[in-house]
Coordinates of N, CA, C and O in Angstrom, one line a residue:
M387 N 0.8 -1.2 0.0 CA 0.0 0.0 0.0 C 0.9 1.3 0.0 O 0.5 2.3 -0.6
F388 N 2.0 1.2 0.7 CA 2.8 2.4 0.8 C 3.5 2.7 -0.6 O 4.0 3.8 -0.8
K389 N 3.6 1.7 -1.5 CA 4.2 1.9 -2.8 C 3.3 2.6 -3.7 O 3.7 3.3 -4.6
I390 N 2.0 2.6 -3.4 CA 1.0 3.3 -4.2 C 1.0 4.8 -3.9 O 0.8 5.6 -4.7
M391 N 1.2 5.1 -2.6 CA 1.1 6.5 -2.1 C 2.4 7.3 -2.5 O 3.5 6.8 -2.4
T392 N 2.2 8.5 -3.0 CA 3.3 9.3 -3.3 C 3.8 10.1 -2.1 O 3.2 10.0 -1.0
R393 N 4.8 10.8 -2.2 CA 5.4 11.6 -1.1 C 4.4 12.7 -0.7 O 4.2 13.0 0.5
A394 N 3.7 13.3 -1.6 CA 2.7 14.3 -1.3 C 1.5 13.7 -0.5 O 1.0 14.4 0.4
D395 N 1.1 12.5 -0.8 CA 0.1 11.8 -0.1 C 0.5 11.6 1.4 O -0.3 11.8 2.3
K396 N 1.7 11.2 1.6 CA 2.2 11.0 3.0 C 2.3 12.3 3.7 O 2.0 12.3 4.9
I397 N 2.7 13.4 3.1 CA 2.8 14.7 3.7 C 1.4 15.2 4.1 O 1.1 15.7 5.2
L398 N 0.4 15.0 3.2 CA -1.0 15.3 3.5 C -1.6 14.6 4.7 O -2.2 15.1 5.5
I399 N -1.3 13.3 4.7 CA -1.8 12.5 5.8 C -1.2 12.9 7.2 O -1.8 13.0 8.2
A400 N 0.1 13.2 7.1 CA 0.8 13.7 8.3 C 0.3 15.0 8.8 O 0.0 15.2 10.0
F401 N 0.0 15.9 7.8 CA -0.6 17.2 8.2 C -1.9 17.1 8.8 O -2.3 17.7 9.8
I402 N -2.8 16.2 8.2 CA -4.1 16.0 8.8 C -4.1 15.4 10.2 O -4.8 15.9 11.1
L403 N -3.2 14.5 10.4 CA -3.0 13.9 11.8 C -2.6 15.0 12.8 O -3.1 15.0 13.9
I404 N -1.6 15.8 12.4 CA -1.1 16.8 13.3 C -2.1 17.8 13.6 O -2.3 18.3 14.7
A405 N -2.9 18.2 12.6 CA -3.9 19.2 12.8 C -5.0 18.7 13.7 O -5.6 19.4 14.5
S406 N -5.4 17.4 13.5 CA -6.4 16.8 14.3 C -6.0 16.7 15.8 O -6.8 17.1 16.7
I407 N -4.8 16.3 16.0 CA -4.3 16.2 17.4 C -4.2 17.5 18.0 O -4.5 17.8 19.2
G408 N -3.7 18.5 17.3 CA -3.5 19.8 17.8 C -4.8 20.5 18.1 O -4.9 21.3 19.1
S409 N -5.9 20.2 17.4 CA -7.2 20.8 17.7 C -7.8 20.3 19.0 O -8.5 21.0 19.6
I410 N -7.4 19.1 19.4 CA -7.9 18.6 20.7 C -7.5 19.5 21.8 O -8.2 19.7 22.8
F411 N -6.3 20.1 21.7 CA -5.7 20.9 22.8 C -6.0 22.4 22.6 O -6.2 23.1 23.6
T412 N -6.2 22.9 21.4 CA -6.4 24.3 21.1 C -7.8 24.7 21.2 O -8.1 25.9 21.7
I413 N -8.8 23.9 20.9 CA -10.2 24.3 20.9 C -10.7 24.7 22.3 O -11.3 25.7 22.5
P414 N -10.4 23.8 23.3 CA -10.8 24.3 24.7 C -10.1 25.6 25.1 O -10.8 26.4 25.9
K415 N -8.9 25.8 24.7 CA -8.3 27.1 25.1 C -8.9 28.3 24.4 O -9.1 29.3 24.9
L416 N -9.4 28.1 23.1 CA -10.1 29.1 22.4 C -11.4 29.4 23.0 O -11.9 30.6 23.0
L417 N -12.1 28.4 23.5 CA -13.4 28.6 24.1 C -13.4 29.2 25.5 O -14.4 29.8 26.0
N418 N -12.2 29.2 26.1 CA -12.1 29.8 27.5 C -11.8 31.3 27.3 O -10.7 31.7 26.9
T419 N -12.7 32.1 27.7 CA -12.5 33.6 27.6 C -11.9 34.0 29.0 O -12.4 33.7 30.0
T420 N -10.9 34.8 28.9 CA -10.2 35.2 30.1 C -10.9 36.3 30.9 O -10.7 36.4 32.1
D421 N -11.7 37.2 30.2 CA -12.3 38.3 30.9 C -13.7 37.9 31.4 O -14.4 38.7 32.0
A422 N -14.1 36.7 31.3 CA -15.4 36.2 31.8 C -15.4 35.9 33.2 O -14.4 35.4 33.8
V423 N -16.5 36.2 33.9 CA -16.7 35.8 35.3 C -17.3 34.5 35.3 O -18.4 34.3 34.7
K424 N -16.7 33.5 35.9 CA -17.3 32.1 36.0 C -18.3 32.0 37.1 O -18.0 32.5 38.2
E425 N -19.4 31.4 36.8 CA -20.4 31.1 37.8 C -20.7 29.6 37.9 O -20.8 29.0 36.9
V426 N -21.0 29.2 39.1 CA -21.4 27.8 39.3 C -22.9 27.8 39.3 O -23.5 28.6 40.1
V427 N -23.5 26.9 38.5 CA -25.0 26.9 38.5 C -25.4 25.5 38.9 O -24.9 24.5 38.3
V428 N -26.3 25.4 39.8 CA -26.8 24.1 40.4 C -28.2 23.9 39.9 O -29.1 24.8 40.1
F429 N -28.5 22.7 39.3 CA -29.8 22.4 38.9 C -30.3 21.1 39.6 O -29.5 20.2 39.9
I430 N -31.6 21.1 39.9 CA -32.2 19.8 40.4 C -33.5 19.6 39.5 O -34.4 20.5 39.5
A431 N -33.6 18.5 38.9 CA -34.7 18.2 37.9 C -34.9 19.3 36.9 O -36.0 19.7 36.7
N432 N -33.8 19.7 36.3 CA -33.8 20.8 35.3 C -34.3 22.1 35.8 O -34.6 23.0 35.0
Q433 N -34.4 22.3 37.1 CA -34.8 23.6 37.7 C -33.5 24.2 38.4 O -32.9 23.6 39.2
E434 N -33.2 25.5 38.0 CA -32.1 26.1 38.6 C -32.4 26.4 40.1 O -33.4 27.1 40.4
V435 N -31.6 25.9 41.0 CA -31.8 26.2 42.4 C -30.8 27.1 43.0 O -31.0 27.7 44.1
A436 N -29.6 27.3 42.4 CA -28.6 28.2 42.9 C -27.6 28.6 41.8 O -27.4 27.9 40.8
R437 N -27.1 29.8 42.0 CA -26.1 30.4 41.1 C -25.2 31.2 41.9 O -25.7 32.1 42.6
F438 N -23.9 31.0 41.9 CA -22.9 31.8 42.7 C -21.6 31.9 41.9 O -21.3 31.0 41.1
E439 N -20.9 32.9 42.2 CA -19.6 33.2 41.5 C -18.5 32.2 41.9 O -18.4 31.9 43.1
L440 N -17.8 31.8 41.0 CA -16.7 30.9 41.3 C -15.5 31.7 41.7 O -15.0 32.5 40.9
V441 N -15.0 31.6 42.9 CA -14.0 32.4 43.5 C -12.6 31.9 43.2 O -12.4 30.7 43.2
Q442 N -11.7 32.8 42.9 CA -10.3 32.5 42.6 C -9.5 32.8 43.9 O -8.8 33.8 44.0
S443 N -9.6 31.9 44.8 CA -8.9 32.1 46.1 C -8.0 30.9 46.4 O -8.3 29.8 46.0
S444 N -6.9 31.2 47.0 CA -6.0 30.1 47.4 C -6.4 29.3 48.6 O -5.9 28.2 48.9
E445 N -7.4 29.9 49.3 CA -8.0 29.2 50.5 C -9.3 28.7 50.1 O -10.0 29.2 49.3
S446 N -9.7 27.6 50.8 CA -11.0 26.9 50.5 C -12.2 27.8 51.0 O -12.1 28.3 52.1
I447 N -13.2 28.0 50.1 CA -14.4 28.7 50.5 C -15.5 27.8 50.3 O -15.6 27.1 49.2
F448 N -16.4 27.7 51.3 CA -17.5 26.8 51.2 C -18.8 27.5 51.0 O -19.0 28.6 51.5
K449 N -19.7 26.9 50.2 CA -21.0 27.4 49.9 C -22.0 26.3 50.0 O -21.9 25.2 49.4
E450 N -23.1 26.5 50.9 CA -24.1 25.5 51.0 C -25.3 25.9 50.2 O -25.8 27.1 50.3
V451 N -25.9 25.0 49.5 CA -27.1 25.2 48.7 C -28.2 24.3 49.3 O -28.2 23.1 49.2
P452 N -29.2 24.9 49.9 CA -30.3 24.1 50.5 C -31.3 23.7 49.4 O -31.5 24.3 48.4
F453 N -31.8 22.5 49.6 CA -32.8 21.9 48.6 C -33.7 20.9 49.4 O -33.4 20.5 50.5
T454 N -34.9 20.6 48.8 CA -35.9 19.7 49.4 C -36.1 18.5 48.5 O -36.3 18.7 47.3
I455 N -36.0 17.4 49.1 CA -36.3 16.1 48.4 C -37.2 15.3 49.2 O -37.0 15.0 50.4
A456 N -38.4 14.9 48.7 CA -39.4 14.2 49.3 C -39.8 14.8 50.7 O -40.0 14.1 51.7
G457 N -40.0 16.1 50.7 CA -40.4 16.8 51.9 C -39.4 17.0 53.0 O -39.7 17.6 54.0
K458 N -38.1 16.6 52.7 CA -37.1 16.8 53.7 C -36.1 17.8 53.2 O -35.8 17.8 52.0
E459 N -35.6 18.6 54.1 CA -34.6 19.6 53.8 C -33.1 19.0 53.8 O -32.8 18.3 54.8
Y460 N -32.4 19.3 52.8 CA -31.0 18.9 52.7 C -30.1 20.1 52.3 O -30.7 21.1 51.9
A461 N -28.8 20.0 52.4 CA -27.9 21.0 51.9 C -26.8 20.4 51.2 O -26.1 19.4 51.7
A462 N -26.5 20.9 50.0 CA -25.3 20.5 49.2 C -24.2 21.4 49.6 O -24.3 22.6 49.5
K463 N -23.0 20.9 49.9 CA -21.9 21.7 50.3 C -20.9 21.7 49.2 O -20.3 20.6 48.8
F464 N -20.6 22.9 48.6 CA -19.7 23.0 47.6 C -18.4 23.7 48.2 O -18.5 24.6 49.0
E465 N -17.3 23.2 47.7 CA -16.0 23.8 48.1 C -15.3 24.4 46.9 O -15.2 23.8 45.8
M466 N -14.9 25.7 47.0 CA -14.2 26.4 45.9 C -12.8 26.7 46.3 O -12.6 27.2 47.4
K467 N -11.9 26.5 45.4 CA -10.5 26.8 45.7 C -9.7 26.9 44.3 O -9.9 26.1 43.4
D468 N -8.9 28.0 44.2 CA -8.1 28.1 43.0 C -8.9 28.1 41.7 O -8.5 27.6 40.6
G469 N -10.1 28.7 41.7 CA -10.9 28.7 40.5 C -11.6 27.4 40.1 O -12.0 27.2 39.0
R470 N -11.6 26.5 41.0 CA -12.3 25.2 40.8 C -13.3 24.9 41.9 O -13.3 25.6 42.9
V471 N -14.3 24.0 41.6 CA -15.3 23.7 42.6 C -15.5 22.2 42.7 O -15.3 21.5 41.7
M472 N -15.9 21.8 43.9 CA -16.2 20.4 44.1 C -17.4 20.2 45.0 O -17.6 21.0 45.9
L473 N -18.2 19.2 44.8 CA -19.4 18.9 45.6 C -19.0 17.9 46.6 O -18.5 16.8 46.2
H474 N -19.2 18.2 47.9 CA -18.9 17.2 48.9 C -20.0 16.1 49.0 O -21.1 16.3 48.4
R475 N -19.7 15.1 49.7 CA -20.6 13.9 49.8 C -22.0 14.4 50.3 O -22.2 15.0 51.3
L476 N -23.1 14.0 49.5 CA -24.4 14.2 49.9 C -24.9 13.1 50.8 O -24.2 12.0 50.9
P477 N -26.0 13.2 51.6 CA -26.4 12.2 52.5 C -26.7 10.9 51.8 O -27.2 10.8 50.7
E478 N -26.3 9.8 52.4 CA -26.4 8.5 51.8 C -27.9 8.0 51.6 O -28.2 7.2 50.7
E479 N -28.8 8.6 52.3 CA -30.2 8.2 52.2 C -30.8 8.7 50.9 O -31.7 8.1 50.3
I480 N -30.3 9.8 50.3 CA -30.8 10.3 49.0 C -29.9 9.9 47.8 O -30.3 9.8 46.7
V481 N -28.6 9.8 48.1 CA -27.6 9.4 47.1 C -26.7 8.3 47.6 O -25.7 8.5 48.3
P482 N -27.1 7.0 47.4 CA -26.4 5.9 48.0 C -24.9 5.8 47.5 O -24.1 5.4 48.3
L483 N -24.6 6.0 46.3 CA -23.3 5.9 45.8 C -22.6 7.3 45.8 O -23.3 8.3 45.5
S484 N -21.3 7.4 46.0 CA -20.7 8.7 46.1 C -20.0 9.1 44.8 O -18.9 9.7 44.8
I485 N -20.6 8.8 43.7 CA -20.0 9.1 42.4 C -19.7 10.6 42.2 O -18.7 11.0 41.7
H486 N -20.7 11.4 42.7 CA -20.5 12.8 42.5 C -19.3 13.3 43.3 O -18.7 14.3 42.9
K487 N -19.0 12.7 44.4 CA -17.8 13.1 45.2 C -16.5 12.7 44.4 O -15.6 13.5 44.4
E488 N -16.6 11.6 43.8 CA -15.4 11.0 43.1 C -15.2 11.8 41.8 O -14.1 11.6 41.2
M489 N -16.1 12.6 41.3 CA -15.9 13.4 40.1 C -14.8 14.4 40.3 O -14.2 14.9 39.3
G490 N -14.6 14.8 41.5 CA -13.6 15.7 41.9 C -13.8 17.2 41.5 O -15.0 17.6 41.5
W491 N -12.8 17.9 41.2 CA -12.9 19.3 40.9 C -13.2 19.6 39.5 O -12.7 18.9 38.6
I492 N -14.0 20.6 39.2 CA -14.3 21.1 37.9 C -13.9 22.6 37.8 O -14.0 23.3 38.8
S493 N -13.5 23.0 36.6 CA -13.2 24.4 36.5 C -13.6 25.0 35.1 O -13.4 26.2 34.9
E494 N -14.1 24.2 34.2 CA -14.4 24.7 32.9 C -15.9 24.5 32.6 O -16.5 23.6 33.2
S495 N -16.4 25.2 31.6 CA -17.8 25.1 31.2 C -18.2 23.8 30.6 O -19.4 23.5 30.6
Y496 N -17.3 23.0 30.1 CA -17.6 21.8 29.5 C -17.6 20.6 30.5 O -17.8 19.5 30.1
Q497 N -17.3 20.9 31.8 CA -17.3 19.9 32.8 C -18.6 20.0 33.7 O -19.2 21.1 33.8
M498 N -19.0 18.9 34.3 CA -20.1 19.0 35.2 C -20.0 17.9 36.3 O -19.3 16.9 36.2
I499 N -20.7 18.2 37.4 CA -20.8 17.2 38.5 C -22.3 16.7 38.5 O -23.2 17.5 38.5
V500 N -22.5 15.4 38.6 CA -23.8 14.8 38.5 C -24.1 13.9 39.7 O -23.3 13.1 40.1
A501 N -25.3 14.1 40.4 CA -25.8 13.2 41.4 C -27.1 12.7 40.9 O -28.2 13.4 41.0
L502 N -27.1 11.5 40.2 CA -28.3 11.1 39.5 C -29.6 10.7 40.3 O -30.6 11.1 39.9
P503 N -29.5 10.1 41.5 CA -30.8 9.7 42.1 C -31.7 10.9 42.4 O -32.9 10.8 42.3
I504 N -31.1 12.1 42.7 CA -31.9 13.3 42.9 C -31.9 14.2 41.7 O -32.4 15.3 41.8
K505 N -31.3 13.8 40.6 CA -31.3 14.6 39.4 C -30.7 15.9 39.6 O -31.1 16.9 39.1
M506 N -29.6 15.9 40.4 CA -28.8 17.2 40.6 C -27.6 17.2 39.7 O -26.9 16.2 39.6
Y507 N -27.3 18.4 39.1 CA -26.1 18.6 38.5 C -25.6 20.0 38.6 O -26.4 20.9 38.8
A508 N -24.3 20.2 38.6 CA -23.7 21.5 38.7 C -22.8 21.7 37.5 O -22.0 20.8 37.1
T509 N -22.9 22.9 36.9 CA -22.0 23.2 35.8 C -21.4 24.6 36.1 O -21.8 25.3 37.0
I510 N -20.5 25.0 35.2 CA -19.9 26.3 35.3 C -20.2 27.0 34.0 O -20.1 26.5 32.9
E511 N -20.7 28.3 34.2 CA -21.0 29.1 33.1 C -20.1 30.3 33.0 O -19.8 30.9 34.1
N512 N -19.7 30.7 31.8 CA -18.9 31.9 31.7 C -19.8 33.1 31.5 O -20.6 33.1 30.5
N513 N -19.9 34.0 32.4 CA -20.8 35.1 32.4 C -20.1 36.3 31.8 O -19.5 37.1 32.5
T514 N -20.2 36.4 30.5 CA -19.5 37.6 29.9 C -20.6 38.7 29.8 O -21.8 38.5 29.6
N515 N -20.1 39.9 29.8 CA -21.0 41.1 29.7 C -21.2 41.5 28.3 O -21.8 42.5 28.0
A516 N -20.8 40.7 27.4 CA -20.9 41.0 26.0 C -22.4 40.7 25.5 O -23.1 40.0 26.1
V517 N -22.8 41.4 24.5 CA -24.1 41.2 23.9 C -24.2 39.8 23.3 O -23.3 39.4 22.5
D518 N -25.3 39.1 23.5 CA -25.4 37.8 22.9 C -25.7 37.9 21.4 O -26.4 38.8 21.0
T519 N -25.1 37.1 20.7 CA -25.2 37.1 19.2 C -25.7 35.7 18.8 O -25.7 34.8 19.5
D520 N -25.9 35.6 17.5 CA -26.3 34.3 16.9 C -25.1 33.4 16.6 O -25.3 32.3 16.1
F521 N -23.9 33.9 16.8 CA -22.7 33.2 16.5 C -22.0 32.8 17.7 O -22.0 33.5 18.7
D522 N -21.4 31.6 17.6 CA -20.6 31.2 18.8 C -19.2 31.7 18.7 O -18.8 32.4 17.7
I523 N -18.3 31.4 19.6 CA -17.0 31.9 19.7 C -16.1 31.5 18.6 O -15.2 32.2 18.2
I524 N -16.3 30.3 18.0 CA -15.5 29.9 16.9 C -15.7 30.7 15.6 O -14.8 31.0 14.9
V525 N -17.0 31.0 15.4 CA -17.3 31.7 14.2 C -16.8 33.2 14.3 O -16.4 33.7 13.3
Q526 N -16.9 33.8 15.4 CA -16.4 35.2 15.6 C -15.0 35.2 15.3 O -14.2 35.8 14.9

């Protein structure tokens, strides 16, 4: 098969491979806007229950988000440090497995923390003060 391919074919294949691998690392960097204020948004059953700013602090800052499941009050404890956020272990009676705790720290808008039995998830949104347009960041 390599006898059929010319030198130009091999160079083209190498270029496509390098461009593909390079895009894996550059696209997330392009999507991350440096002037944006990041916010942690917490949803339960697709209803937003809390929104707070992600703090860039070298010390841990804790934020509790109260919520109600089956008529009982609970609180989700979030820890923020160095521009990252983590959800601490929820009570075992509503979330038997600690998968949400094992997800660890998130810091980008394409990451999320999920606690399935109660349909809770937390994401990070970049809150830019720019006017919303019909184009995404790659098109601009």
